mmCIF file with all atom_site columns, C-alpha atoms in Angstrom:
data_model
loop_
_atom_site.group_PDB
_atom_site.id
_atom_site.type_symbol
_atom_site.label_atom_id
_atom_site.label_alt_id
_atom_site.label_comp_id
_atom_site.label_asym_id
_atom_site.label_entity_id
_atom_site.label_seq_id
_atom_site.pdbx_PDB_ins_code
_atom_site.Cartn_x
_atom_site.Cartn_y
_atom_site.Cartn_z
_atom_site.occupancy
_atom_site.B_iso_or_equiv
_atom_site.pdbx_formal_charge
_atom_site.auth_seq_id
_atom_site.auth_comp_id
_atom_site.auth_asym_id
_atom_site.auth_atom_id
_atom_site.pdbx_PDB_model_num
ATOM 1   C CA . MET A 1 1   ? 11.034  62.041 -10.908 1.00 0.00 ? 1   MET A CA 1
ATOM 2   C CA . ALA A 1 2   ? 12.434  60.391 -14.018 1.00 0.00 ? 2   ALA A CA 1
ATOM 3   C CA . LYS A 1 3   ? 14.827  57.497 -13.935 1.00 0.00 ? 3   LYS A CA 1
ATOM 4   C CA . SER A 1 4   ? 17.061  56.299 -16.693 1.00 0.00 ? 4   SER A CA 1
ATOM 5   C CA . VAL A 1 5   ? 18.316  52.735 -16.783 1.00 0.00 ? 5   VAL A CA 1
ATOM 6   C CA . HIS A 1 6   ? 21.222  51.747 -18.993 1.00 0.00 ? 6   HIS A CA 1
ATOM 7   C CA . VAL A 1 7   ? 21.968  48.104 -19.684 1.00 0.00 ? 7   VAL A CA 1
ATOM 8   C CA . VAL A 1 8   ? 25.552  47.382 -20.604 1.00 0.00 ? 8   VAL A CA 1
ATOM 9   C CA . VAL A 1 9   ? 26.140  43.955 -22.104 1.00 0.00 ? 9   VAL A CA 1
ATOM 10  C CA . SER A 1 10  ? 29.703  42.776 -21.550 1.00 0.00 ? 10  SER A CA 1
ATOM 11  C CA . ASP A 1 11  ? 31.599  40.021 -23.322 1.00 0.00 ? 11  ASP A CA 1
ATOM 12  C CA . ASP A 1 12  ? 31.387  36.726 -21.435 1.00 0.00 ? 12  ASP A CA 1
ATOM 13  C CA . LEU A 1 13  ? 34.999  35.887 -22.352 1.00 0.00 ? 13  LEU A CA 1
ATOM 14  C CA . ASP A 1 14  ? 36.963  39.058 -21.691 1.00 0.00 ? 14  ASP A CA 1
ATOM 15  C CA . GLY A 1 15  ? 34.481  41.447 -20.028 1.00 0.00 ? 15  GLY A CA 1
ATOM 16  C CA . SER A 1 16  ? 34.704  44.101 -22.729 1.00 0.00 ? 16  SER A CA 1
ATOM 17  C CA . GLU A 1 17  ? 31.628  46.276 -23.282 1.00 0.00 ? 17  GLU A CA 1
ATOM 18  C CA . GLY A 1 18  ? 29.425  46.482 -26.359 1.00 0.00 ? 18  GLY A CA 1
ATOM 19  C CA . ALA A 1 19  ? 28.778  42.768 -26.666 1.00 0.00 ? 19  ALA A CA 1
ATOM 20  C CA . GLU A 1 20  ? 25.817  41.184 -28.409 1.00 0.00 ? 20  GLU A CA 1
ATOM 21  C CA . THR A 1 21  ? 24.147  37.874 -27.685 1.00 0.00 ? 21  THR A CA 1
ATOM 22  C CA . VAL A 1 22  ? 25.058  35.050 -30.047 1.00 0.00 ? 22  VAL A CA 1
ATOM 23  C CA . SER A 1 23  ? 22.986  31.862 -30.170 1.00 0.00 ? 23  SER A CA 1
ATOM 24  C CA . PHE A 1 24  ? 24.329  28.557 -31.420 1.00 0.00 ? 24  PHE A CA 1
ATOM 25  C CA . GLY A 1 25  ? 23.724  24.857 -31.088 1.00 0.00 ? 25  GLY A CA 1
ATOM 26  C CA . PHE A 1 26  ? 26.034  21.932 -30.515 1.00 0.00 ? 26  PHE A CA 1
ATOM 27  C CA . ASP A 1 27  ? 25.349  18.265 -29.917 1.00 0.00 ? 27  ASP A CA 1
ATOM 28  C CA . GLY A 1 28  ? 21.611  18.772 -29.649 1.00 0.00 ? 28  GLY A CA 1
ATOM 29  C CA . LEU A 1 29  ? 21.829  21.614 -27.132 1.00 0.00 ? 29  LEU A CA 1
ATOM 30  C CA . SER A 1 30  ? 21.247  25.332 -27.626 1.00 0.00 ? 30  SER A CA 1
ATOM 31  C CA . TYR A 1 31  ? 23.567  27.953 -26.181 1.00 0.00 ? 31  TYR A CA 1
ATOM 32  C CA . GLU A 1 32  ? 23.771  31.722 -25.897 1.00 0.00 ? 32  GLU A CA 1
ATOM 33  C CA . ILE A 1 33  ? 26.856  33.784 -25.189 1.00 0.00 ? 33  ILE A CA 1
ATOM 34  C CA . ASP A 1 34  ? 27.501  37.535 -25.151 1.00 0.00 ? 34  ASP A CA 1
ATOM 35  C CA . LEU A 1 35  ? 30.441  38.393 -27.401 1.00 0.00 ? 35  LEU A CA 1
ATOM 36  C CA . SER A 1 36  ? 32.219  41.548 -28.518 1.00 0.00 ? 36  SER A CA 1
ATOM 37  C CA . GLU A 1 37  ? 32.821  42.083 -32.216 1.00 0.00 ? 37  GLU A CA 1
ATOM 38  C CA . LYS A 1 38  ? 36.376  40.718 -31.862 1.00 0.00 ? 38  LYS A CA 1
ATOM 39  C CA . ASN A 1 39  ? 35.322  37.503 -30.114 1.00 0.00 ? 39  ASN A CA 1
ATOM 40  C CA . ARG A 1 40  ? 32.345  37.060 -32.450 1.00 0.00 ? 40  ARG A CA 1
ATOM 41  C CA . ALA A 1 41  ? 34.807  37.098 -35.356 1.00 0.00 ? 41  ALA A CA 1
ATOM 42  C CA . LYS A 1 42  ? 36.892  34.410 -33.591 1.00 0.00 ? 42  LYS A CA 1
ATOM 43  C CA . LEU A 1 43  ? 33.780  32.249 -33.135 1.00 0.00 ? 43  LEU A CA 1
ATOM 44  C CA . ASP A 1 44  ? 32.750  32.730 -36.775 1.00 0.00 ? 44  ASP A CA 1
ATOM 45  C CA . LYS A 1 45  ? 36.251  31.773 -37.928 1.00 0.00 ? 45  LYS A CA 1
ATOM 46  C CA . ALA A 1 46  ? 36.323  28.675 -35.713 1.00 0.00 ? 46  ALA A CA 1
ATOM 47  C CA . PHE A 1 47  ? 32.896  27.486 -36.888 1.00 0.00 ? 47  PHE A CA 1
ATOM 48  C CA . ALA A 1 48  ? 33.414  28.341 -40.574 1.00 0.00 ? 48  ALA A CA 1
ATOM 49  C CA . PRO A 1 49  ? 34.820  24.980 -41.789 1.00 0.00 ? 49  PRO A CA 1
ATOM 50  C CA . PHE A 1 50  ? 32.164  23.031 -39.910 1.00 0.00 ? 50  PHE A CA 1
ATOM 51  C CA . LEU A 1 51  ? 29.335  25.223 -41.182 1.00 0.00 ? 51  LEU A CA 1
ATOM 52  C CA . GLU A 1 52  ? 30.679  25.003 -44.727 1.00 0.00 ? 52  GLU A CA 1
ATOM 53  C CA . HIS A 1 53  ? 30.495  21.205 -44.723 1.00 0.00 ? 53  HIS A CA 1
ATOM 54  C CA . GLY A 1 54  ? 27.538  20.744 -42.408 1.00 0.00 ? 54  GLY A CA 1
ATOM 55  C CA . ARG A 1 55  ? 23.866  20.334 -43.258 1.00 0.00 ? 55  ARG A CA 1
ATOM 56  C CA . ARG A 1 56  ? 21.252  22.803 -42.082 1.00 0.00 ? 56  ARG A CA 1
ATOM 57  C CA . VAL A 1 57  ? 18.488  21.227 -40.090 1.00 0.00 ? 57  VAL A CA 1
ATOM 58  C CA . THR A 1 58  ? 15.155  22.893 -39.522 1.00 0.00 ? 58  THR A CA 1
ATOM 59  C CA . GLN A 1 59  ? 13.965  22.930 -35.968 1.00 0.00 ? 59  GLN A CA 1
ATOM 60  C CA . ARG A 1 60  ? 11.890  19.927 -35.086 1.00 0.00 ? 60  ARG A CA 1
ATOM 61  C CA . ARG A 1 61  ? 9.030   20.651 -32.813 1.00 0.00 ? 61  ARG A CA 1
ATOM 62  C CA . ARG A 1 62  ? 7.419   18.062 -30.673 1.00 0.00 ? 62  ARG A CA 1
ATOM 63  C CA . PRO A 1 63  ? 3.680   18.024 -31.098 1.00 0.00 ? 63  PRO A CA 1
ATOM 64  C CA . SER A 1 64  ? 2.189   19.893 -28.198 1.00 0.00 ? 64  SER A CA 1
ATOM 65  C CA . ALA A 1 65  ? -0.379  18.261 -26.033 1.00 0.00 ? 65  ALA A CA 1
ATOM 66  C CA . ALA A 1 66  ? -3.908  19.226 -26.923 1.00 0.00 ? 66  ALA A CA 1
ATOM 67  C CA . ARG A 1 67  ? -5.405  21.721 -24.533 1.00 0.00 ? 67  ARG A CA 1
ATOM 68  C CA . THR A 1 68  ? -7.898  20.043 -22.306 1.00 0.00 ? 68  THR A CA 1
ATOM 69  C CA . THR A 1 69  ? -9.508  23.290 -21.292 1.00 0.00 ? 69  THR A CA 1
ATOM 70  C CA . GLY A 1 70  ? -11.768 25.274 -23.535 1.00 0.00 ? 70  GLY A CA 1
ATOM 71  C CA . PRO A 1 71  ? -11.400 28.952 -24.214 1.00 0.00 ? 71  PRO A CA 1
ATOM 72  C CA . ARG A 1 72  ? -9.380  31.012 -21.767 1.00 0.00 ? 72  ARG A CA 1
ATOM 73  C CA . ILE A 1 73  ? -11.286 31.988 -18.659 1.00 0.00 ? 73  ILE A CA 1
ATOM 74  C CA . ASP A 1 74  ? -10.811 35.281 -16.842 1.00 0.00 ? 74  ASP A CA 1
ATOM 75  C CA . ARG A 1 75  ? -9.419  33.945 -13.573 1.00 0.00 ? 75  ARG A CA 1
ATOM 76  C CA . ALA A 1 76  ? -10.188 37.113 -11.618 1.00 0.00 ? 76  ALA A CA 1
ATOM 77  C CA . SER A 1 77  ? -13.854 36.928 -12.618 1.00 0.00 ? 77  SER A CA 1
ATOM 78  C CA . LEU A 1 78  ? -13.928 33.251 -11.754 1.00 0.00 ? 78  LEU A CA 1
ATOM 79  C CA . ARG A 1 79  ? -12.445 33.895 -8.295  1.00 0.00 ? 79  ARG A CA 1
ATOM 80  C CA . ASN A 1 80  ? -14.976 36.693 -7.643  1.00 0.00 ? 80  ASN A CA 1
ATOM 81  C CA . TRP A 1 81  ? -17.838 34.455 -8.764  1.00 0.00 ? 81  TRP A CA 1
ATOM 82  C CA . ALA A 1 82  ? -16.612 31.610 -6.522  1.00 0.00 ? 82  ALA A CA 1
ATOM 83  C CA . ARG A 1 83  ? -16.450 33.909 -3.489  1.00 0.00 ? 83  ARG A CA 1
ATOM 84  C CA . GLU A 1 84  ? -19.970 35.181 -4.214  1.00 0.00 ? 84  GLU A CA 1
ATOM 85  C CA . GLN A 1 85  ? -21.118 31.546 -4.257  1.00 0.00 ? 85  GLN A CA 1
ATOM 86  C CA . GLY A 1 86  ? -19.479 30.927 -0.878  1.00 0.00 ? 86  GLY A CA 1
ATOM 87  C CA . LEU A 1 87  ? -16.774 28.700 -2.339  1.00 0.00 ? 87  LEU A CA 1
ATOM 88  C CA . HIS A 1 88  ? -13.244 28.790 -0.951  1.00 0.00 ? 88  HIS A CA 1
ATOM 89  C CA . VAL A 1 89  ? -10.730 29.913 -3.574  1.00 0.00 ? 89  VAL A CA 1
ATOM 90  C CA . SER A 1 90  ? -7.226  31.290 -3.013  1.00 0.00 ? 90  SER A CA 1
ATOM 91  C CA . ASP A 1 91  ? -6.145  34.712 -4.253  1.00 0.00 ? 91  ASP A CA 1
ATOM 92  C CA . ARG A 1 92  ? -3.382  33.157 -6.357  1.00 0.00 ? 92  ARG A CA 1
ATOM 93  C CA . GLY A 1 93  ? -2.387  29.796 -7.723  1.00 0.00 ? 93  GLY A CA 1
ATOM 94  C CA . ARG A 1 94  ? -4.314  26.894 -9.114  1.00 0.00 ? 94  ARG A CA 1
ATOM 95  C CA . ILE A 1 95  ? -8.095  26.833 -9.102  1.00 0.00 ? 95  ILE A CA 1
ATOM 96  C CA . SER A 1 96  ? -9.628  23.433 -8.458  1.00 0.00 ? 96  SER A CA 1
ATOM 97  C CA . ALA A 1 97  ? -11.254 21.577 -11.339 1.00 0.00 ? 97  ALA A CA 1
ATOM 98  C CA . GLU A 1 98  ? -14.468 21.339 -9.307  1.00 0.00 ? 98  GLU A CA 1
ATOM 99  C CA . ILE A 1 99  ? -14.754 25.139 -9.044  1.00 0.00 ? 99  ILE A CA 1
ATOM 100 C CA . MET A 1 100 ? -13.844 25.530 -12.716 1.00 0.00 ? 100 MET A CA 1
ATOM 101 C CA . GLN A 1 101 ? -16.617 23.089 -13.697 1.00 0.00 ? 101 GLN A CA 1
ATOM 102 C CA . LYS A 1 102 ? -19.192 24.882 -11.521 1.00 0.00 ? 102 LYS A CA 1
ATOM 103 C CA . TYR A 1 103 ? -18.192 28.230 -13.047 1.00 0.00 ? 103 TYR A CA 1
ATOM 104 C CA . GLU A 1 104 ? -18.391 26.905 -16.613 1.00 0.00 ? 104 GLU A CA 1
ATOM 105 C CA . ALA A 1 105 ? -21.773 25.289 -15.921 1.00 0.00 ? 105 ALA A CA 1
ATOM 106 C CA . SER A 1 106 ? -23.196 28.568 -14.603 1.00 0.00 ? 106 SER A CA 1
ATOM 107 C CA . HIS A 1 107 ? -21.937 30.663 -17.536 1.00 0.00 ? 107 HIS A CA 1
#
């Protein structure tokens, strides 16, 4: 049996169909809104004088924390190994650092 799913994006202001997502930022925050062509034109017109006189700023990224773990470990293999060793490990969720260290030491 085949199923067909249609996603209809409607305008967040007036509910009309055929909207597209518009992203913008203001006062340090990022926003998204779904707008029809008509409402997108209104937004463009409203922003135009501010964009004309504003300065573009590249996105600043905070330095990410260095990964404390080494290469990615196949968690399913680790869980199977732990069970074979008689160690208690849950089917999902976090794996204790102790088990991770034992696994890494044995491989």
